[in-house]
Short mmCIF file of C-alpha atoms in Angstrom, two decimals:
data_model
loop_
_atom_site.label_atom_id
_atom_site.label_comp_id
_atom_site.label_asym_id
_atom_site.label_seq_id
_atom_site.Cartn_x
_atom_site.Cartn_y
_atom_site.Cartn_z
CA UNK A 18 106.71 91.50 72.51
CA UNK A 19 110.01 92.19 73.76
CA UNK A 20 112.71 94.37 72.17
CA UNK A 21 116.23 95.13 73.65
CA UNK A 22 117.98 98.12 71.90
CA UNK A 23 121.57 98.57 72.11
CA UNK A 24 121.49 97.69 75.86
CA UNK A 25 125.19 98.27 77.51
CA UNK A 26 125.86 97.43 80.88
CA UNK A 27 129.18 97.76 82.98
CA UNK A 28 130.06 96.41 86.43
CA UNK A 29 132.87 98.84 87.26
CA UNK A 30 135.56 98.70 84.59
CA UNK A 31 133.94 95.39 83.07
CA UNK A 32 131.71 95.77 80.44
CA UNK A 33 129.18 92.94 80.69
CA UNK A 34 126.74 93.85 77.88
CA UNK A 35 128.07 95.74 74.88
CA UNK A 36 125.25 97.03 72.59
CA UNK A 37 122.96 94.17 72.66
CA UNK A 38 119.98 94.17 70.62
CA UNK A 39 117.28 91.44 70.16
CA UNK A 40 113.55 90.95 69.75
CA UNK A 41 111.26 88.46 71.14
CA UNK A 42 108.25 87.38 69.20
CA UNK A 43 105.02 87.07 70.67
CA UNK A 44 104.35 83.23 71.37
CA UNK A 45 107.87 82.18 70.55
CA UNK A 46 110.72 80.88 72.66
CA UNK A 47 113.97 82.51 72.34
CA UNK A 48 117.35 81.29 73.63
CA UNK A 49 120.07 83.46 74.44
CA UNK A 50 123.26 81.03 74.40
CA UNK A 51 126.82 81.40 75.31
CA UNK A 52 129.87 80.34 77.75
CA UNK A 53 129.89 81.32 81.33
CA UNK A 54 130.58 85.21 81.42
CA UNK A 55 129.09 86.03 78.04
CA UNK A 56 126.47 88.31 79.53
CA UNK A 57 123.51 85.89 79.62
CA UNK A 58 122.40 86.32 83.23
CA UNK A 59 123.05 90.30 83.18
CA UNK A 60 120.95 90.41 80.25
CA UNK A 61 117.88 88.98 81.96
CA UNK A 62 118.49 91.03 85.16
CA UNK A 63 118.91 94.22 83.27
CA UNK A 64 115.39 93.33 81.22
CA UNK A 65 113.91 92.60 84.56
CA UNK A 66 114.94 95.81 86.25
CA UNK A 67 117.41 94.38 88.73
CA UNK A 68 120.54 96.01 86.91
CA UNK A 69 120.18 99.51 85.44
CA UNK A 70 122.08 99.86 82.12
CA UNK A 71 124.66 102.32 80.96
CA UNK A 72 122.74 102.98 77.76
CA UNK A 73 120.18 101.50 75.61
CA UNK A 74 116.47 100.51 76.35
CA UNK A 75 114.24 97.68 76.78
CA UNK A 76 110.71 97.86 75.38
CA UNK A 77 107.92 95.71 76.33
CA UNK A 78 105.14 95.89 73.49
CA UNK A 79 106.43 99.18 72.75
CA UNK A 80 106.75 100.71 76.18
CA UNK A 81 109.75 101.60 77.66
CA UNK A 82 110.65 99.72 80.97
CA UNK A 83 114.30 100.45 80.99
CA UNK A 84 114.49 102.35 84.16
CA UNK A 85 111.28 100.64 85.80
CA UNK A 86 112.08 99.21 89.21
CA UNK A 87 111.88 95.29 89.48
CA UNK A 88 109.04 95.83 91.89
CA UNK A 89 106.66 96.96 89.04
CA UNK A 90 107.89 95.01 86.09
CA UNK A 91 105.72 91.81 87.46
CA UNK A 92 102.65 94.28 87.16
CA UNK A 93 103.45 94.51 83.17
CA UNK A 94 103.64 90.83 82.71
CA UNK A 95 107.08 90.01 82.99
CA UNK A 96 107.89 86.76 85.21
CA UNK A 97 111.65 85.94 85.97
CA UNK A 98 113.09 82.39 87.24
CA UNK A 99 116.33 83.56 88.31
CA UNK A 100 119.78 82.26 88.43
CA UNK A 101 119.85 79.61 90.99
CA UNK A 102 116.19 79.54 90.98
CA UNK A 103 115.47 81.94 93.65
CA UNK A 104 113.23 79.41 95.78
CA UNK A 105 112.57 80.68 99.25
CA UNK A 106 113.74 77.57 101.17
CA UNK A 107 112.42 78.68 104.66
CA UNK A 108 108.85 78.91 103.12
CA UNK A 109 106.58 75.91 102.14
CA UNK A 110 106.08 75.11 98.49
CA UNK A 111 102.56 76.37 98.54
CA UNK A 112 103.74 79.74 100.27
CA UNK A 113 106.43 80.12 97.56
CA UNK A 114 103.55 79.44 94.94
CA UNK A 115 101.47 82.13 96.91
CA UNK A 116 104.05 84.85 96.25
CA UNK A 117 103.14 84.99 92.44
CA UNK A 118 99.95 86.44 92.97
CA UNK A 119 101.19 88.72 95.96
CA UNK A 120 101.46 91.92 93.66
CA UNK A 121 97.70 91.79 92.73
CA UNK A 122 94.71 93.69 94.67
CA UNK A 123 92.66 91.48 96.99
CA UNK A 124 89.83 90.71 94.61
CA UNK A 125 92.27 89.61 91.86
CA UNK A 126 94.14 87.47 94.27
CA UNK A 127 90.91 85.89 95.74
CA UNK A 128 89.95 84.81 92.32
CA UNK A 129 93.31 83.72 90.86
CA UNK A 130 95.19 82.02 93.44
CA UNK A 131 93.22 78.97 93.77
CA UNK A 132 92.82 78.31 90.09
CA UNK A 133 96.54 79.17 89.64
CA UNK A 134 97.71 76.69 92.64
CA UNK A 135 95.51 74.10 90.52
CA UNK A 136 96.81 74.61 87.49
CA UNK A 137 100.93 74.77 88.39
CA UNK A 138 100.13 71.46 90.45
CA UNK A 139 98.26 69.89 87.48
CA UNK A 140 101.36 70.59 85.44
CA UNK A 141 103.92 69.44 88.14
CA UNK A 142 102.25 66.90 90.23
CA UNK A 143 105.54 66.25 92.00
CA UNK A 144 104.52 69.88 93.69
CA UNK A 145 101.21 68.97 94.92
CA UNK A 146 102.45 66.13 96.86
CA UNK A 147 104.78 68.45 98.62
CA UNK A 148 102.85 71.46 98.96
CA UNK A 149 103.02 71.63 102.64
CA UNK A 150 106.62 70.80 102.92
CA UNK A 151 109.33 73.42 103.29
CA UNK A 152 110.83 74.38 100.04
CA UNK A 153 114.46 73.26 101.27
CA UNK A 154 113.46 69.74 101.36
CA UNK A 155 113.02 69.64 97.46
CA UNK A 156 115.30 68.32 95.02
CA UNK A 157 116.96 70.24 92.44
CA UNK A 158 114.45 69.53 89.93
CA UNK A 159 111.70 69.88 91.98
CA UNK A 160 112.93 73.34 92.85
CA UNK A 161 113.32 74.50 89.07
CA UNK A 162 109.45 73.29 88.97
CA UNK A 163 108.58 75.27 91.86
CA UNK A 164 110.40 78.31 90.52
CA UNK A 165 108.81 78.22 87.05
CA UNK A 166 105.47 77.16 88.90
CA UNK A 167 105.72 80.28 90.84
CA UNK A 168 106.39 82.43 87.94
CA UNK A 169 103.71 80.99 86.02
CA UNK A 170 101.05 81.97 89.10
CA UNK A 171 102.01 85.75 88.09
CA UNK A 172 100.05 84.90 84.64
CA UNK A 173 102.88 86.35 82.74
CA UNK A 174 102.86 87.31 79.03
CA UNK A 175 106.75 86.94 79.05
CA UNK A 176 108.66 84.57 80.97
CA UNK A 177 112.29 85.01 81.75
CA UNK A 178 114.42 81.95 82.50
CA UNK A 179 117.95 81.63 83.77
CA UNK A 180 119.68 78.31 83.10
CA UNK A 181 117.09 75.94 83.99
CA UNK A 182 119.31 73.06 83.20
CA UNK A 183 121.72 73.80 85.72
CA UNK A 184 122.63 71.13 88.02
CA UNK A 185 120.13 69.01 86.79
CA UNK A 186 119.76 65.30 85.26
CA UNK A 187 119.32 65.67 81.46
CA UNK A 188 116.21 63.69 81.86
CA UNK A 189 114.62 66.38 84.35
CA UNK A 190 116.00 68.90 82.01
CA UNK A 191 114.18 67.72 78.99
CA UNK A 192 111.12 67.28 81.10
CA UNK A 193 111.03 70.77 81.96
CA UNK A 194 111.66 72.34 78.62
CA UNK A 195 109.04 69.90 77.25
CA UNK A 196 106.48 71.81 79.73
CA UNK A 197 107.70 75.03 78.41
CA UNK A 198 107.14 73.75 75.12
CA UNK A 199 103.65 72.74 75.80
CA UNK A 200 102.58 76.25 77.63
CA UNK A 201 103.92 77.82 74.56
CA UNK A 202 101.57 75.41 72.16
CA UNK A 203 98.67 75.65 74.60
CA UNK A 204 98.61 79.24 76.22
CA UNK A 205 100.82 81.30 73.68
CA UNK A 206 103.21 81.98 76.50
CA UNK A 207 106.46 83.79 75.24
CA UNK A 208 109.74 82.70 76.67
CA UNK A 209 113.14 84.22 76.91
CA UNK A 210 115.78 81.55 77.92
CA UNK A 211 119.24 81.92 78.79
CA UNK A 212 121.16 78.82 78.63
CA UNK A 213 124.84 77.32 78.58
CA UNK A 214 123.22 73.96 77.42
CA UNK A 215 122.86 75.15 73.84
CA UNK A 216 121.85 71.78 72.54
CA UNK A 217 119.10 71.11 74.52
CA UNK A 218 117.93 74.94 74.66
CA UNK A 219 117.89 75.08 70.85
CA UNK A 220 115.69 71.74 70.66
CA UNK A 221 112.82 73.81 72.21
CA UNK A 222 113.52 77.35 70.88
CA UNK A 223 112.21 78.84 67.94
CA UNK A 224 114.94 81.52 67.78
CA UNK A 225 118.64 81.59 69.06
CA UNK A 226 120.82 84.56 69.84
CA UNK A 227 124.55 83.62 70.66
CA UNK A 228 126.16 85.91 73.14
CA UNK A 229 130.08 86.02 73.18
CA UNK A 230 131.82 88.55 75.75
CA UNK A 231 128.85 90.68 76.20
CA UNK A 232 128.21 90.88 72.36
CA UNK A 233 125.82 89.13 69.87
CA UNK A 234 127.88 87.13 67.53
CA UNK A 235 124.96 85.46 66.05
CA UNK A 236 120.97 85.59 65.55
CA UNK A 237 119.15 83.28 63.65
CA UNK A 238 116.09 80.59 63.60
CA UNK A 239 117.19 77.93 66.14
CA UNK A 240 117.33 75.12 63.65
CA UNK A 241 119.93 77.02 61.74
CA UNK A 242 122.03 77.65 64.64
CA UNK A 243 121.77 73.95 65.48
CA UNK A 244 123.24 72.98 62.08
CA UNK A 245 126.03 75.86 61.76
CA UNK A 246 129.03 73.82 62.25
CA UNK A 247 131.46 77.01 62.79
CA UNK A 248 129.28 78.65 65.33
CA UNK A 249 128.60 75.48 67.37
CA UNK A 250 132.56 74.83 67.65
CA UNK A 251 133.29 78.16 68.33
CA UNK A 252 130.92 79.28 70.71
CA UNK A 253 128.47 76.69 71.96
CA UNK A 254 130.56 73.73 72.50
CA UNK A 255 128.89 70.85 70.74
CA UNK B 1 104.23 76.46 147.67
CA UNK B 2 107.32 78.49 147.75
CA UNK B 3 108.43 76.69 144.33
CA UNK B 4 105.11 77.32 142.81
CA UNK B 5 104.93 80.80 143.89
CA UNK B 6 108.65 81.32 142.18
CA UNK B 7 107.34 79.54 138.95
CA UNK B 8 104.20 81.84 138.79
CA UNK B 9 106.50 85.00 139.52
CA UNK B 10 108.84 83.76 136.91
CA UNK B 11 106.33 82.99 134.12
CA UNK B 12 104.51 86.65 134.60
CA UNK B 13 107.76 88.73 134.51
CA UNK B 14 108.98 86.35 131.77
CA UNK B 15 106.06 86.85 129.38
CA UNK B 16 107.11 90.59 129.59
CA UNK B 17 110.50 89.64 128.60
CA UNK B 18 109.27 87.60 125.79
CA UNK B 19 107.15 90.53 124.57
CA UNK B 20 110.58 92.97 124.49
CA UNK B 21 112.16 89.81 122.94
CA UNK B 22 109.41 89.33 120.31
CA UNK B 23 109.92 93.12 119.24
CA UNK B 24 113.41 92.62 118.91
CA UNK B 25 113.35 89.60 116.68
CA UNK B 26 110.75 91.16 114.43
CA UNK B 27 113.45 94.00 113.72
CA UNK B 28 116.28 91.54 113.50
CA UNK B 29 114.33 89.52 110.86
CA UNK B 30 113.22 92.43 108.97
CA UNK B 31 116.51 94.13 108.59
CA UNK B 32 119.26 92.14 110.68
CA UNK B 33 119.71 94.87 113.10
CA UNK B 34 119.63 94.64 116.95
CA UNK B 35 117.44 97.49 118.01
CA UNK B 36 118.93 98.92 121.32
CA UNK B 37 116.65 101.73 121.43
CA UNK B 38 113.61 99.48 122.02
CA UNK B 39 114.07 100.18 126.07
CA UNK B 40 113.91 103.92 124.97
CA UNK B 41 110.96 103.73 122.59
CA UNK B 42 108.77 101.65 124.91
CA UNK B 43 109.65 103.87 127.71
CA UNK B 44 108.45 106.86 125.95
CA UNK B 45 105.28 105.58 124.56
CA UNK B 46 104.50 104.48 128.38
CA UNK B 47 104.90 108.06 129.45
CA UNK B 48 102.37 108.76 126.31
CA UNK B 49 100.00 105.97 128.07
CA UNK B 50 100.44 107.51 131.46
CA UNK B 51 99.68 111.13 130.00
CA UNK B 52 96.37 109.55 128.27
CA UNK B 53 95.24 107.87 131.53
CA UNK B 54 96.00 110.77 133.74
CA UNK B 55 93.86 112.91 131.35
CA UNK B 56 91.07 110.70 130.55
CA UNK B 57 90.86 108.33 133.68
CA UNK B 58 90.78 105.56 130.85
CA UNK B 59 93.34 102.57 131.19
CA UNK B 60 92.34 101.21 127.80
CA UNK B 61 92.56 104.63 126.10
CA UNK B 62 95.96 104.66 127.50
CA UNK B 63 97.03 101.21 126.12
CA UNK B 64 95.66 102.26 122.99
CA UNK B 65 97.65 105.38 122.84
CA UNK B 66 100.77 103.57 123.69
CA UNK B 67 100.16 100.89 121.05
CA UNK B 68 99.38 103.72 118.49
CA UNK B 69 102.45 105.83 119.43
CA UNK B 70 104.50 102.89 119.38
CA UNK B 71 103.68 101.83 115.79
CA UNK B 72 104.14 105.25 114.54
CA UNK B 73 107.46 105.56 116.52
CA UNK B 74 108.88 102.41 115.23
CA UNK B 75 107.74 103.55 111.29
CA UNK B 76 109.43 106.74 111.87
CA UNK B 77 112.51 105.65 113.47
CA UNK B 78 112.99 103.20 110.41
CA UNK B 79 112.24 105.80 107.67
CA UNK B 80 114.48 108.51 109.20
CA UNK B 81 117.29 107.01 111.02
CA UNK B 82 117.76 103.37 109.80
CA UNK B 83 117.06 103.45 106.28
CA UNK B 84 120.02 105.61 105.53
CA UNK B 85 122.44 103.04 107.21
CA UNK B 86 120.63 99.72 106.25
CA UNK B 87 123.24 98.73 103.88
CA UNK B 88 126.33 100.03 105.77
CA UNK B 89 128.31 98.00 108.40
CA UNK B 90 126.47 96.24 111.16
CA UNK B 91 128.45 98.81 113.63
CA UNK B 92 126.74 101.81 112.14
CA UNK B 93 123.36 100.32 113.28
CA UNK B 94 124.73 99.86 116.75
CA UNK B 95 125.72 103.16 117.00
CA UNK B 96 122.69 104.73 115.81
CA UNK B 97 120.42 102.69 117.93
CA UNK B 98 122.22 103.07 120.93
CA UNK B 99 122.30 106.72 120.23
CA UNK B 100 118.80 106.89 119.95
CA UNK B 101 118.27 105.19 123.21
CA UNK B 102 120.51 107.89 124.96
CA UNK B 103 118.51 110.57 123.15
CA UNK B 104 115.46 109.03 124.21
CA UNK B 105 116.34 109.11 127.62
CA UNK B 106 117.52 112.44 127.66
CA UNK B 107 114.31 113.97 126.07
CA UNK B 108 112.25 111.88 128.71
CA UNK B 109 114.30 113.31 131.32
CA UNK B 110 114.11 116.90 129.85
CA UNK B 111 110.26 116.50 129.39
CA UNK B 112 109.03 114.14 132.45
CA UNK B 113 111.85 114.63 134.85
CA UNK B 114 114.22 111.95 135.98
CA UNK B 115 112.17 110.67 139.13
CA UNK B 116 110.24 107.43 138.53
CA UNK B 117 106.45 107.88 138.48
CA UNK B 118 103.83 105.09 139.09
CA UNK B 119 101.62 103.45 136.64
CA UNK B 120 98.27 102.30 137.48
CA UNK B 121 97.60 98.60 136.84
CA UNK B 122 94.35 97.71 135.28
CA UNK B 123 93.45 95.05 137.74
CA UNK B 124 94.20 94.43 141.23
CA UNK B 125 97.79 93.33 142.16
CA UNK B 126 97.00 91.22 145.26
CA UNK B 127 97.49 87.62 144.75
CA UNK B 128 94.88 84.90 144.54
CA UNK B 129 94.51 82.84 147.59
CA UNK B 130 94.14 79.13 147.70
CA UNK B 131 93.16 77.93 151.15
CA UNK B 132 95.26 80.01 153.52
CA UNK B 133 98.25 80.49 150.76
CA UNK B 134 98.43 83.31 148.95
CA UNK B 135 99.84 82.80 145.54
CA UNK B 136 102.24 85.17 143.59
CA UNK B 137 99.72 85.40 140.90
CA UNK B 138 97.31 88.48 141.04
CA UNK B 139 94.56 89.47 138.44
CA UNK B 140 96.89 91.94 136.94
CA UNK B 141 99.43 89.16 136.02
CA UNK B 142 96.82 87.08 134.56
CA UNK B 143 96.01 90.33 132.25
CA UNK B 144 99.61 90.79 131.66
CA UNK B 145 100.04 86.83 130.60
CA UNK B 146 96.66 87.06 128.58
CA UNK B 147 97.31 90.29 126.66
CA UNK B 148 100.88 89.04 125.37
CA UNK B 149 99.59 85.74 124.49
CA UNK B 150 96.74 87.67 122.43
CA UNK B 151 99.11 89.39 120.74
CA UNK B 152 101.36 86.69 119.89
CA UNK B 153 98.59 84.68 118.44
CA UNK B 154 97.66 87.85 116.21
CA UNK B 155 101.15 87.86 114.97
CA UNK B 156 101.38 84.35 114.08
CA UNK B 157 97.99 84.79 112.24
CA UNK B 158 99.21 87.55 110.50
CA UNK B 159 102.59 86.01 109.50
CA UNK B 160 101.21 82.53 108.62
CA UNK B 161 97.59 83.48 107.05
CA UNK B 162 97.78 86.85 105.54
CA UNK B 163 99.39 88.42 102.46
CA UNK B 164 101.01 90.85 104.42
CA UNK B 165 102.69 88.28 106.66
CA UNK B 166 103.90 86.37 103.74
CA UNK B 167 105.43 89.45 102.30
CA UNK B 168 107.11 90.27 105.43
CA UNK B 169 108.61 86.50 105.54
CA UNK B 170 109.56 86.67 102.01
CA UNK B 171 111.18 90.11 102.28
CA UNK B 172 112.95 88.69 105.43
CA UNK B 173 114.31 85.64 103.77
CA UNK B 174 115.17 86.82 100.21
CA UNK B 175 114.48 90.54 99.69
CA UNK B 176 115.63 90.13 95.85
CA UNK B 177 113.30 87.34 95.16
CA UNK B 178 110.64 89.45 97.02
CA UNK B 179 110.89 92.30 94.85
CA UNK B 180 110.95 90.13 91.66
CA UNK B 181 107.30 89.45 92.70
CA UNK B 182 106.24 92.88 93.43
CA UNK B 183 106.88 93.15 97.06
CA UNK B 184 107.79 96.54 97.93
CA UNK B 185 110.60 95.66 100.67
CA UNK B 186 111.19 98.95 102.00
CA UNK B 187 107.54 99.48 102.98
CA UNK B 188 107.55 95.73 104.37
CA UNK B 189 110.72 96.93 106.41
CA UNK B 190 109.07 100.01 107.77
CA UNK B 191 106.04 97.94 108.87
CA UNK B 192 108.35 95.37 110.73
CA UNK B 193 109.65 98.37 112.85
CA UNK B 194 106.16 99.65 113.42
CA UNK B 195 104.65 96.32 114.54
CA UNK B 196 108.01 95.96 116.76
CA UNK B 197 107.26 99.22 118.21
CA UNK B 198 103.55 98.41 119.11
CA UNK B 199 104.48 95.21 120.71
CA UNK B 200 107.33 96.98 122.57
CA UNK B 201 104.83 99.52 123.64
CA UNK B 202 102.51 96.77 125.01
CA UNK B 203 105.14 95.43 126.96
CA UNK B 204 106.06 98.50 128.48
CA UNK B 205 102.54 99.31 129.68
CA UNK B 206 102.35 95.87 130.94
CA UNK B 207 105.54 96.02 133.01
CA UNK B 208 105.14 99.62 134.00
CA UNK B 209 103.08 99.07 137.31
CA UNK B 210 105.93 96.88 138.63
CA UNK B 211 108.99 99.24 137.40
CA UNK B 212 107.54 102.50 137.36
CA UNK B 213 107.93 104.87 134.74
CA UNK B 214 110.86 106.95 134.30
CA UNK B 215 113.91 107.49 131.73
CA UNK B 216 115.83 104.70 132.83
CA UNK B 217 113.38 102.37 134.60
CA UNK B 218 113.12 99.96 131.52
CA UNK B 219 116.70 99.41 131.19
CA UNK B 220 116.52 96.03 133.06
CA UNK B 221 113.71 94.95 130.97
CA UNK B 222 115.54 95.58 127.71
CA UNK B 223 118.33 93.41 128.91
CA UNK B 224 116.28 90.88 130.05
CA UNK B 225 114.33 90.90 126.76
CA UNK B 226 117.63 91.20 124.76
CA UNK B 227 118.71 88.09 126.74
CA UNK B 228 115.63 85.97 125.94
CA UNK B 229 116.03 86.97 122.27
CA UNK B 230 119.16 85.73 122.17
CA UNK B 231 118.35 82.69 123.99
CA UNK B 232 115.79 81.65 121.43
CA UNK B 233 117.77 82.55 118.88
CA UNK B 234 117.13 86.05 117.61
CA UNK B 235 115.56 84.71 114.33
CA UNK B 236 112.55 83.02 115.72
CA UNK B 237 109.19 84.40 117.14
CA UNK B 238 108.60 81.17 119.29
CA UNK B 239 111.96 81.26 120.28
CA UNK B 240 111.64 84.73 121.96
CA UNK B 241 108.62 83.30 123.95
CA UNK B 242 110.44 80.43 125.25
CA UNK B 243 113.69 82.47 125.74
CA UNK B 244 111.37 84.87 127.58
CA UNK B 245 110.05 82.44 130.10
CA UNK B 246 113.40 80.90 130.42
CA UNK B 247 115.03 84.09 131.59
CA UNK B 248 111.77 84.75 133.53
CA UNK B 249 112.15 81.30 135.37
CA UNK B 250 115.82 81.62 135.92
CA UNK B 251 115.66 85.04 137.48
CA UNK B 252 112.95 84.17 139.64
CA UNK B 253 114.25 80.78 141.09
CA UNK B 254 117.69 82.28 141.29
CA UNK B 255 116.44 85.15 143.52
CA UNK B 256 114.17 82.94 145.43
CA UNK B 257 116.47 80.22 146.42
CA UNK B 258 120.10 81.77 146.21
CA UNK B 259 119.28 85.52 147.20
CA UNK B 260 118.09 88.48 144.78
CA UNK B 261 121.35 89.93 144.61
CA UNK B 262 122.68 86.83 142.36
CA UNK B 263 119.77 86.85 140.03
CA UNK B 264 121.49 88.71 137.31
CA UNK B 265 124.39 86.07 137.32
CA UNK B 266 121.56 83.29 136.89
CA UNK B 267 120.58 85.42 133.94
CA UNK B 268 124.21 85.36 132.70
CA UNK B 269 124.61 81.95 133.37
CA UNK B 270 121.81 80.87 131.34
CA UNK B 271 122.87 82.83 128.52
CA UNK B 272 126.21 81.55 128.38
CA UNK B 273 125.07 78.08 128.64
CA UNK B 274 122.70 78.30 125.67
CA UNK B 275 124.85 80.10 123.57
CA UNK B 276 127.78 77.53 124.64
CA UNK B 277 125.53 74.50 123.64
CA UNK B 278 123.75 76.13 120.72
CA UNK B 279 125.45 79.15 119.76
CA UNK B 280 122.67 80.27 117.36
CA UNK B 281 120.17 79.92 120.09
CA UNK B 282 117.41 77.42 121.10
CA UNK B 283 115.21 77.84 118.12
CA UNK B 284 117.49 78.86 115.37
CA UNK B 285 117.86 77.01 112.06
CA UNK B 286 121.15 76.02 111.90
CA UNK B 287 123.11 78.25 109.85
CA UNK B 288 125.28 75.58 108.02
CA UNK B 289 124.01 75.01 104.46
CA UNK B 290 124.77 72.23 102.37
CA UNK B 291 126.12 73.97 99.12
#
């Protein structure tokens, strides 16, 4: 579904991504792992059109989306849960969710807004109780749920998730990852997930890619990565 | 009775400052720029309204012309002058908007001459009478208050209920996240300036019967509108309204009880008091965030 080919990104003199290639299969969860500064966030931001690569390309179902501005990418079925979640704290929970259908035309919006809200609230009952509250009153876990719910409101074919576990209690992380797993099973959602917390990410992923200093150092089935001792010690820290 | 009259006078002038403040707030929220040219823009649109009224004899056509030309002028200013400097240092925007103010005043002077012209009110300006006493409130004042309140209600609806309003709020609070969800932030900013242009144009037409129309006739309105916006806390539309009323009432009371020559000092005192107690304005949310 998603194909990243020899992507290179530089911030000034700093090379953030160096010839990174990977593929994400339809209906799979792919986890990109690596330490701080490995280029994980840059990878997602480049796929999403927020960062322009120096070279290389990003293909979504065979269509080149490398130079597409971020505003257009959502229209092709790509939704992003950014680093730090990107919840707009000055808006209510429901308005944050409504952002997910804003790009649609009036007719589609009418048709999808209320069913989308119902689905998200069914998935995350904690959000339903707080729908009229400002998002700034939410806990970290609830904000993560809101960010994921908002991305799901766009009815994405591919969900990009940046460090969902960051700052969350292990129990909350497990809960959120379980929801991803469920969505994959039930709706065939495809997920590209970026994580520092390799152990929990590999527990839900089908495929894992390890980045180090902007380069792919390993790419394999999640189960094999989780048991490759040398890799775990060198890059994954568990 | 005297107190009541001062209050009525304060409210009806304050509501105009509120409208100007609202225009400034719309632009501040969208682009973090204080639009010093607002006074010049609403001066031009009021001249346009006057021209249309003279030509057609219809106040309503004049008002419509002002709103439309304000909307267009706001959009053009954003696209042509503000867009190139949006990401530059804030001082650039200050210089550009001040420069635009001077430019518009000079153009108006060349086109329409420097001497102020009178502007017809829609309704009578003779105060209502209660018993023998004459109130400092005329049908025209009621129209002014009503018009501003209607526009404010429409803006609240726009922001709270419509998808366009949600786009504008999202783009103001978090442009990057808004873009991720398909909001074309550039267009939204243009719309913000256009709306501000229209709201400013309304204020110009409403205040013109009192101030007359001329290149520099609206300077005081801009200053008081600015004070109102700051008192309310630049970020908040309800704050702009309250700020406008506070400034209007203060000016009215101070000039009524202490003499009109110290009215400006009264406005300054209010501004300073508010800024010392709540440096971000009455209605701002605190800018301190927990990390």
